[in-house]
Structures are given as C-alpha cells and as structure tokens.
Amino acid sequence: MLDNFTNEVNSLKSWHERAKEIVIKAESMDSLNKSYIQPLHELRYSLDHFMRALEYDENPKKKEKTKKSIQSAISHLQRAYSDSIEWMLVNVKEEYTLTLSCYTNEVIQGTFPEYYTEIRPNLEKITQIINDYKIIKSVEEATESSADSLPDNQMAAIQETANQFFSEKIAGKLEQYLQTLHLRESSLIEANEKEQKVSTRDKIIIPIITAAAGAILATLITTFILL
C-alpha cells in the first residue's frame, strides 16, 4: 500500500508528528482558557486527503492523484502546525499584556528588565516571521491553483521564508517566555507593594506631617509675636 510513494509517506509521517506535538503544546499553553479549533480542522482535512490517497492507490492509473492527495495531506499538517504556532503567540502576548498592565513601567523595569530588552523585541520578531510565512503560503497556494508558475528567484525566496519559519524553534521560545512571566509574577507583586507603600508615604503621610509641622510652626511664631 502506497509502496510507490515511500518518500512522500515518510514526509507525511514526519509532519504528522510535528503537527500533533505543536497542537498539544498550544492547548497546554492556553492559560486564558480560550478555544481555537482550526488546527483540529486541519488535522481532519489531512486525514481526509490521506484516505483519498489510499483509495486512488488501488488504481494504477491514478498515481498522480495519489501523489497530489498525499501532498495535500502534508500541506494541511503544515497549516495545523503554523496555526498552532500563531495561536501560541496570541496567547503569550495576551497573557503578558494582562499581567503587566497591573504594574507601572518603573516596577517592570526594575524587576523584569529583560521584558524590554529581550522578550518584547523577540515577540515582535516572531510576529513578523509568522506574518511573512502566511504571506508566502498564500502566494504559494494561489500559484498552485493557477496555470502560471513563479520565477525561480521568487520560489527560492518563498522556500527561504518557509525554512526560517520552521527552523526558528518558535514554540520552544514562546513556552520559555510564558514560563519566565510566571516566574517573575511574585517579584512583580512584591515590587508593586513596595512602590505603593512609598507612594502612600510620599502622597499622604509626608504632606500630612508637613502640614502639621507648618501649623505648629505658625502657631509658635504667632504666640512669640504676641508675647
């Protein structure tokens, strides 16, 4: 079964393992308890194309359809992978926004400086890499559905962008950034409490003491003058 498509089937198996791992990881990182079912749809579509390939393989005259069905199955697994990566990014950015919105820039800078110097710039870089990949996939899919083919230099650029996306190990980085945020939360809370104490002292206690001291001093001066 599918003996004439060993390379394609091996690629399909590899992508199935990669996609399944990322889909599961994306679900585990969804700490905001939202649901995103598109990757699951892509896995279902992939299975559907694979079953078609098995059906076509029974007819020696449908080798081309068999190959295209396997390639379509792989394409849906790649989409499940990229959709899950994008969902992980959305969740990480939202959790950072919600968590850090409770603190001033001074507290974050003093307690979590790598957010400004490393994590936030890298999240923007990852966003750009994902957007670039989505663009080239749209171009690639549009080209596949038309009779025209792209020039070699454009195909090379598309492949280079895809390679960058898949080689960046984005999922691991996003998982690490989320863990870092959770590890910093206790320090942020502690620093925020200290800042609020200082703020209370500066805004309330010191002005009251100053006003009281001024009133006492004014009373003493008035008494001295009357004497």
PDB file of C-alpha atoms in Angstrom:
ATOM      1  CA  MET A   1       0.000   0.000   0.000  1.00  0.00           C
ATOM      2  CA  LEU A   2       1.469   3.312  -1.228  1.00  0.00           C
ATOM      3  CA  ASP A   3       4.675   1.408  -1.999  1.00  0.00           C
ATOM      4  CA  ASN A   4       5.475   3.764  -4.860  1.00  0.00           C
ATOM      5  CA  PHE A   5       5.329   6.838  -2.620  1.00  0.00           C
ATOM      6  CA  THR A   6       7.771   5.976   0.161  1.00  0.00           C
ATOM      7  CA  ASN A   7       9.358   9.446   0.323  1.00  0.00           C
ATOM      8  CA  GLU A   8       6.010  11.206   0.371  1.00  0.00           C
ATOM      9  CA  VAL A   9       4.637   8.914   3.083  1.00  0.00           C
ATOM     10  CA  ASN A  10       7.765   9.364   5.221  1.00  0.00           C
ATOM     11  CA  SER A  11       7.361  13.141   4.898  1.00  0.00           C
ATOM     12  CA  LEU A  12       3.707  12.787   5.865  1.00  0.00           C
ATOM     13  CA  LYS A  13       4.626  10.789   8.975  1.00  0.00           C
ATOM     14  CA  SER A  14       7.242  13.359   9.974  1.00  0.00           C
ATOM     15  CA  TRP A  15       4.823  16.255   9.589  1.00  0.00           C
ATOM     16  CA  HIS A  16       2.122  14.405  11.473  1.00  0.00           C
ATOM     17  CA  GLU A  17       4.429  14.025  14.477  1.00  0.00           C
ATOM     18  CA  ARG A  18       5.476  17.689  14.341  1.00  0.00           C
ATOM     19  CA  ALA A  19       1.933  18.991  13.948  1.00  0.00           C
ATOM     20  CA  LYS A  20       0.496  16.757  16.687  1.00  0.00           C
ATOM     21  CA  GLU A  21       3.208  17.848  19.140  1.00  0.00           C
ATOM     22  CA  ILE A  22       2.626  21.551  18.476  1.00  0.00           C
ATOM     23  CA  VAL A  23      -1.172  21.286  18.607  1.00  0.00           C
ATOM     24  CA  ILE A  24      -0.957  19.597  22.014  1.00  0.00           C
ATOM     25  CA  LYS A  25       1.575  22.157  23.250  1.00  0.00           C
ATOM     26  CA  ALA A  26      -0.592  25.056  22.064  1.00  0.00           C
ATOM     27  CA  GLU A  27      -3.552  23.649  24.002  1.00  0.00           C
ATOM     28  CA  SER A  28      -1.446  23.272  27.161  1.00  0.00           C
ATOM     29  CA  MET A  29      -0.283  26.902  26.899  1.00  0.00           C
ATOM     30  CA  ASP A  30      -3.817  28.261  26.564  1.00  0.00           C
ATOM     31  CA  SER A  31      -3.935  29.514  30.160  1.00  0.00           C
ATOM     32  CA  LEU A  32      -6.652  32.035  29.250  1.00  0.00           C
ATOM     33  CA  ASN A  33      -8.957  29.066  28.565  1.00  0.00           C
ATOM     34  CA  LYS A  34      -9.923  30.054  25.065  1.00  0.00           C
ATOM     35  CA  SER A  35     -10.529  27.538  22.314  1.00  0.00           C
ATOM     36  CA  TYR A  36      -9.101  27.515  18.808  1.00  0.00           C
ATOM     37  CA  ILE A  37     -10.333  24.633  16.678  1.00  0.00           C
ATOM     38  CA  GLN A  38      -8.753  25.491  13.306  1.00  0.00           C
ATOM     39  CA  PRO A  39      -5.691  23.236  13.854  1.00  0.00           C
ATOM     40  CA  LEU A  40      -8.057  20.355  14.619  1.00  0.00           C
ATOM     41  CA  HIS A  41      -9.878  21.042  11.354  1.00  0.00           C
ATOM     42  CA  GLU A  42      -6.551  20.931   9.514  1.00  0.00           C
ATOM     43  CA  LEU A  43      -5.738  17.546  11.070  1.00  0.00           C
ATOM     44  CA  ARG A  44      -9.139  16.272   9.942  1.00  0.00           C
ATOM     45  CA  TYR A  45      -8.608  17.600   6.409  1.00  0.00           C
ATOM     46  CA  SER A  46      -5.208  15.923   6.322  1.00  0.00           C
ATOM     47  CA  LEU A  47      -6.729  12.572   7.258  1.00  0.00           C
ATOM     48  CA  ASP A  48      -9.378  13.012   4.564  1.00  0.00           C
ATOM     49  CA  HIS A  49      -6.722  13.560   1.868  1.00  0.00           C
ATOM     50  CA  PHE A  50      -4.709  10.609   3.114  1.00  0.00           C
ATOM     51  CA  MET A  51      -7.752   8.345   2.879  1.00  0.00           C
ATOM     52  CA  ARG A  52      -8.279   9.555  -0.697  1.00  0.00           C
ATOM     53  CA  ALA A  53      -4.656   8.674  -1.440  1.00  0.00           C
ATOM     54  CA  LEU A  54      -5.268   5.148  -0.194  1.00  0.00           C
ATOM     55  CA  GLU A  55      -8.324   4.917  -2.408  1.00  0.00           C
ATOM     56  CA  TYR A  56      -6.534   6.265  -5.503  1.00  0.00           C
ATOM     57  CA  ASP A  57      -3.582   3.939  -4.884  1.00  0.00           C
ATOM     58  CA  GLU A  58      -5.798   0.978  -5.659  1.00  0.00           C
ATOM     59  CA  ASN A  59      -5.992   2.184  -9.265  1.00  0.00           C
ATOM     60  CA  PRO A  60      -2.625   2.153 -11.128  1.00  0.00           C
ATOM     61  CA  LYS A  61      -3.942   4.855 -13.468  1.00  0.00           C
ATOM     62  CA  LYS A  62      -4.361   7.352 -10.635  1.00  0.00           C
ATOM     63  CA  LYS A  63      -0.754   7.664  -9.474  1.00  0.00           C
ATOM     64  CA  GLU A  64      -0.750  11.434  -9.995  1.00  0.00           C
ATOM     65  CA  LYS A  65      -3.921  11.842  -7.931  1.00  0.00           C
ATOM     66  CA  THR A  66      -2.415   9.654  -5.223  1.00  0.00           C
ATOM     67  CA  LYS A  67       0.691  11.832  -5.064  1.00  0.00           C
ATOM     68  CA  LYS A  68      -1.320  15.072  -5.017  1.00  0.00           C
ATOM     69  CA  SER A  69      -3.533  13.747  -2.228  1.00  0.00           C
ATOM     70  CA  ILE A  70      -0.506  12.920  -0.094  1.00  0.00           C
ATOM     71  CA  GLN A  71       0.952  16.370  -0.786  1.00  0.00           C
ATOM     72  CA  SER A  72      -2.369  17.959   0.191  1.00  0.00           C
ATOM     73  CA  ALA A  73      -2.377  15.947   3.413  1.00  0.00           C
ATOM     74  CA  ILE A  74       1.121  17.244   4.187  1.00  0.00           C
ATOM     75  CA  SER A  75       0.035  20.805   3.392  1.00  0.00           C
ATOM     76  CA  HIS A  76      -2.822  20.595   5.907  1.00  0.00           C
ATOM     77  CA  LEU A  77      -0.437  19.273   8.559  1.00  0.00           C
ATOM     78  CA  GLN A  78       1.846  22.235   7.889  1.00  0.00           C
ATOM     79  CA  ARG A  79      -1.153  24.530   8.256  1.00  0.00           C
ATOM     80  CA  ALA A  80      -2.089  22.859  11.562  1.00  0.00           C
ATOM     81  CA  TYR A  81       1.488  23.483  12.692  1.00  0.00           C
ATOM     82  CA  SER A  82       1.569  27.156  11.662  1.00  0.00           C
ATOM     83  CA  ASP A  83      -1.939  27.864  13.016  1.00  0.00           C
ATOM     84  CA  SER A  84      -0.960  26.374  16.380  1.00  0.00           C
ATOM     85  CA  ILE A  85       2.241  28.443  16.484  1.00  0.00           C
ATOM     86  CA  GLU A  86       0.221  31.586  15.753  1.00  0.00           C
ATOM     87  CA  TRP A  87      -2.282  30.676  18.482  1.00  0.00           C
ATOM     88  CA  MET A  88       0.566  30.175  20.955  1.00  0.00           C
ATOM     89  CA  LEU A  89       1.893  33.631  20.080  1.00  0.00           C
ATOM     90  CA  VAL A  90      -1.550  35.214  20.582  1.00  0.00           C
ATOM     91  CA  ASN A  91      -1.911  33.579  23.987  1.00  0.00           C
ATOM     92  CA  VAL A  92       1.578  34.556  25.155  1.00  0.00           C
ATOM     93  CA  LYS A  93       1.179  38.186  24.066  1.00  0.00           C
ATOM     94  CA  GLU A  94      -2.273  38.449  25.658  1.00  0.00           C
ATOM     95  CA  GLU A  95      -1.064  36.981  28.940  1.00  0.00           C
ATOM     96  CA  TYR A  96       1.879  39.401  29.021  1.00  0.00           C
ATOM     97  CA  THR A  97      -0.459  42.308  28.329  1.00  0.00           C
ATOM     98  CA  LEU A  98      -2.961  41.301  31.017  1.00  0.00           C
ATOM     99  CA  THR A  99      -0.311  40.543  33.630  1.00  0.00           C
ATOM    100  CA  LEU A 100       1.937  43.553  33.094  1.00  0.00           C
ATOM    101  CA  SER A 101      -0.949  46.021  32.793  1.00  0.00           C
ATOM    102  CA  CYS A 102      -1.202  45.838  36.594  1.00  0.00           C
ATOM    103  CA  TYR A 103       2.264  47.348  37.065  1.00  0.00           C
ATOM    104  CA  THR A 104       3.994  50.610  36.293  1.00  0.00           C
ATOM    105  CA  ASN A 105       6.885  50.820  33.831  1.00  0.00           C
ATOM    106  CA  GLU A 106       9.197  51.521  36.771  1.00  0.00           C
ATOM    107  CA  VAL A 107       8.197  48.290  38.544  1.00  0.00           C
ATOM    108  CA  ILE A 108       8.600  46.252  35.351  1.00  0.00           C
ATOM    109  CA  GLN A 109      11.929  47.861  34.503  1.00  0.00           C
ATOM    110  CA  GLY A 110      13.298  47.269  37.983  1.00  0.00           C
ATOM    111  CA  THR A 111      12.016  43.712  38.400  1.00  0.00           C
ATOM    112  CA  PHE A 112      11.703  42.334  34.879  1.00  0.00           C
ATOM    113  CA  PRO A 113      14.160  44.305  32.691  1.00  0.00           C
ATOM    114  CA  GLU A 114      14.572  41.511  30.138  1.00  0.00           C
ATOM    115  CA  TYR A 115      10.981  42.071  29.072  1.00  0.00           C
ATOM    116  CA  TYR A 116      12.005  45.361  27.462  1.00  0.00           C
ATOM    117  CA  THR A 117      15.463  44.326  26.288  1.00  0.00           C
ATOM    118  CA  GLU A 118      14.785  40.802  25.034  1.00  0.00           C
ATOM    119  CA  ILE A 119      11.291  39.354  25.269  1.00  0.00           C
ATOM    120  CA  ARG A 120       9.151  42.130  23.777  1.00  0.00           C
ATOM    121  CA  PRO A 121      11.501  42.682  20.792  1.00  0.00           C
ATOM    122  CA  ASN A 122      11.624  38.926  20.179  1.00  0.00           C
ATOM    123  CA  LEU A 123       7.838  38.629  20.315  1.00  0.00           C
ATOM    124  CA  GLU A 124       7.631  41.305  17.635  1.00  0.00           C
ATOM    125  CA  LYS A 125      10.248  39.450  15.585  1.00  0.00           C
ATOM    126  CA  ILE A 126       8.272  36.216  15.881  1.00  0.00           C
ATOM    127  CA  THR A 127       5.105  38.066  14.835  1.00  0.00           C
ATOM    128  CA  GLN A 128       6.883  39.268  11.701  1.00  0.00           C
ATOM    129  CA  ILE A 129       8.224  35.797  10.887  1.00  0.00           C
ATOM    130  CA  ILE A 130       4.715  34.326  11.181  1.00  0.00           C
ATOM    131  CA  ASN A 131       3.197  37.098   9.058  1.00  0.00           C
ATOM    132  CA  ASP A 132       5.859  36.610   6.380  1.00  0.00           C
ATOM    133  CA  TYR A 133       5.183  32.883   6.335  1.00  0.00           C
ATOM    134  CA  LYS A 134       1.429  33.411   5.992  1.00  0.00           C
ATOM    135  CA  ILE A 135       2.026  35.742   3.051  1.00  0.00           C
ATOM    136  CA  ILE A 136       4.291  33.328   1.170  1.00  0.00           C
ATOM    137  CA  LYS A 137       1.883  30.438   1.824  1.00  0.00           C
ATOM    138  CA  SER A 138      -0.938  32.497   0.321  1.00  0.00           C
ATOM    139  CA  VAL A 139       1.203  33.220  -2.731  1.00  0.00           C
ATOM    140  CA  GLU A 140       2.207  29.567  -2.991  1.00  0.00           C
ATOM    141  CA  GLU A 141      -1.382  28.319  -2.749  1.00  0.00           C
ATOM    142  CA  ALA A 142      -2.585  30.890  -5.300  1.00  0.00           C
ATOM    143  CA  THR A 143       0.147  29.778  -7.685  1.00  0.00           C
ATOM    144  CA  GLU A 144      -0.733  26.100  -7.257  1.00  0.00           C
ATOM    145  CA  SER A 145      -4.349  26.811  -8.146  1.00  0.00           C
ATOM    146  CA  SER A 146      -3.428  28.687 -11.338  1.00  0.00           C
ATOM    147  CA  ALA A 147      -1.726  27.679 -14.551  1.00  0.00           C
ATOM    148  CA  ASP A 148       1.108  30.173 -14.041  1.00  0.00           C
ATOM    149  CA  SER A 149       4.299  29.359 -12.166  1.00  0.00           C
ATOM    150  CA  LEU A 150       6.548  31.715 -10.225  1.00  0.00           C
ATOM    151  CA  PRO A 151      10.065  32.574 -11.397  1.00  0.00           C
ATOM    152  CA  ASP A 152      12.878  30.583  -9.790  1.00  0.00           C
ATOM    153  CA  ASN A 153      14.082  33.547  -7.701  1.00  0.00           C
ATOM    154  CA  GLN A 154      10.622  34.028  -6.179  1.00  0.00           C
ATOM    155  CA  MET A 155      10.281  30.327  -5.472  1.00  0.00           C
ATOM    156  CA  ALA A 156      13.684  30.434  -3.776  1.00  0.00           C
ATOM    157  CA  ALA A 157      12.557  33.398  -1.648  1.00  0.00           C
ATOM    158  CA  ILE A 158       9.382  31.529  -0.659  1.00  0.00           C
ATOM    159  CA  GLN A 159      11.388  28.474   0.332  1.00  0.00           C
ATOM    160  CA  GLU A 160      13.835  30.588   2.328  1.00  0.00           C
ATOM    161  CA  THR A 161      10.990  32.239   4.278  1.00  0.00           C
ATOM    162  CA  ALA A 162       9.404  28.847   4.959  1.00  0.00           C
ATOM    163  CA  ASN A 163      12.734  27.418   6.119  1.00  0.00           C
ATOM    164  CA  GLN A 164      13.216  30.347   8.501  1.00  0.00           C
ATOM    165  CA  PHE A 165       9.756  29.827   9.973  1.00  0.00           C
ATOM    166  CA  PHE A 166      10.251  26.112  10.561  1.00  0.00           C
ATOM    167  CA  SER A 167      13.836  26.426  11.812  1.00  0.00           C
ATOM    168  CA  GLU A 168      13.232  29.189  14.369  1.00  0.00           C
ATOM    169  CA  LYS A 169      12.013  26.790  17.096  1.00  0.00           C
ATOM    170  CA  ILE A 170       9.299  29.337  17.832  1.00  0.00           C
ATOM    171  CA  ALA A 171       7.217  27.030  20.022  1.00  0.00           C
ATOM    172  CA  GLY A 172      10.096  26.461  22.443  1.00  0.00           C
ATOM    173  CA  LYS A 173      10.810  30.180  22.680  1.00  0.00           C
ATOM    174  CA  LEU A 174       7.167  31.040  23.351  1.00  0.00           C
ATOM    175  CA  GLU A 175       6.937  28.349  26.008  1.00  0.00           C
ATOM    176  CA  GLN A 176      10.069  29.720  27.668  1.00  0.00           C
ATOM    177  CA  TYR A 177       8.754  33.302  27.605  1.00  0.00           C
ATOM    178  CA  LEU A 178       5.496  32.211  29.249  1.00  0.00           C
ATOM    179  CA  GLN A 179       7.372  30.321  31.960  1.00  0.00           C
ATOM    180  CA  THR A 180       9.565  33.374  32.555  1.00  0.00           C
ATOM    181  CA  LEU A 181       6.485  35.562  33.028  1.00  0.00           C
ATOM    182  CA  HIS A 182       5.044  33.158  35.594  1.00  0.00           C
ATOM    183  CA  LEU A 183       8.372  33.039  37.464  1.00  0.00           C
ATOM    184  CA  ARG A 184       8.523  36.848  37.621  1.00  0.00           C
ATOM    185  CA  GLU A 185       4.984  37.352  38.922  1.00  0.00           C
ATOM    186  CA  SER A 186       5.837  37.034  42.623  1.00  0.00           C
ATOM    187  CA  SER A 187       8.694  39.535  42.263  1.00  0.00           C
ATOM    188  CA  LEU A 188       6.428  41.935  40.393  1.00  0.00           C
ATOM    189  CA  ILE A 189       3.784  41.712  43.123  1.00  0.00           C
ATOM    190  CA  GLU A 190       6.385  42.341  45.827  1.00  0.00           C
ATOM    191  CA  ALA A 191       7.903  45.296  43.983  1.00  0.00           C
ATOM    192  CA  ASN A 192       4.456  46.742  43.346  1.00  0.00           C
ATOM    193  CA  GLU A 193       3.568  46.550  47.054  1.00  0.00           C
ATOM    194  CA  LYS A 194       6.777  48.384  47.941  1.00  0.00           C
ATOM    195  CA  GLU A 195       6.057  51.060  45.359  1.00  0.00           C
ATOM    196  CA  GLN A 196       2.538  51.542  46.709  1.00  0.00           C
ATOM    197  CA  LYS A 197       3.905  51.941  50.262  1.00  0.00           C
ATOM    198  CA  VAL A 198       6.386  54.536  49.052  1.00  0.00           C
ATOM    199  CA  SER A 199       3.638  56.254  47.065  1.00  0.00           C
ATOM    200  CA  THR A 200       1.357  56.323  50.123  1.00  0.00           C
ATOM    201  CA  ARG A 201       4.166  57.791  52.206  1.00  0.00           C
ATOM    202  CA  ASP A 202       5.027  60.435  49.611  1.00  0.00           C
ATOM    203  CA  LYS A 203       1.460  61.372  48.691  1.00  0.00           C
ATOM    204  CA  ILE A 204      -0.310  61.172  52.058  1.00  0.00           C
ATOM    205  CA  ILE A 205       1.868  60.764  55.146  1.00  0.00           C
ATOM    206  CA  ILE A 206       4.613  63.265  54.290  1.00  0.00           C
ATOM    207  CA  PRO A 207       2.157  66.006  53.197  1.00  0.00           C
ATOM    208  CA  ILE A 208       0.157  65.496  56.420  1.00  0.00           C
ATOM    209  CA  ILE A 209       3.300  65.692  58.560  1.00  0.00           C
ATOM    210  CA  THR A 210       4.474  68.721  56.614  1.00  0.00           C
ATOM    211  CA  ALA A 211       1.126  70.448  57.009  1.00  0.00           C
ATOM    212  CA  ALA A 212       1.009  69.632  60.732  1.00  0.00           C
ATOM    213  CA  ALA A 213       4.556  70.872  61.226  1.00  0.00           C
ATOM    214  CA  GLY A 214       3.700  74.043  59.339  1.00  0.00           C
ATOM    215  CA  ALA A 215       0.639  74.613  61.501  1.00  0.00           C
ATOM    216  CA  ILE A 216       2.629  74.091  64.705  1.00  0.00           C
ATOM    217  CA  LEU A 217       5.370  76.395  63.486  1.00  0.00           C
ATOM    218  CA  ALA A 218       2.816  79.061  62.537  1.00  0.00           C
ATOM    219  CA  THR A 219       1.235  78.763  65.987  1.00  0.00           C
ATOM    220  CA  LEU A 220       4.603  79.123  67.710  1.00  0.00           C
ATOM    221  CA  ILE A 221       5.514  82.155  65.616  1.00  0.00           C
ATOM    222  CA  THR A 222       2.134  83.778  66.314  1.00  0.00           C
ATOM    223  CA  THR A 223       2.484  83.119  70.042  1.00  0.00           C
ATOM    224  CA  PHE A 224       6.024  84.532  70.062  1.00  0.00           C
ATOM    225  CA  ILE A 225       4.868  87.700  68.277  1.00  0.00           C
ATOM    226  CA  LEU A 226       2.019  88.212  70.727  1.00  0.00           C
ATOM    227  CA  LEU A 227       4.428  87.893  73.603  1.00  0.00           C
TER     228      LEU A 227
END
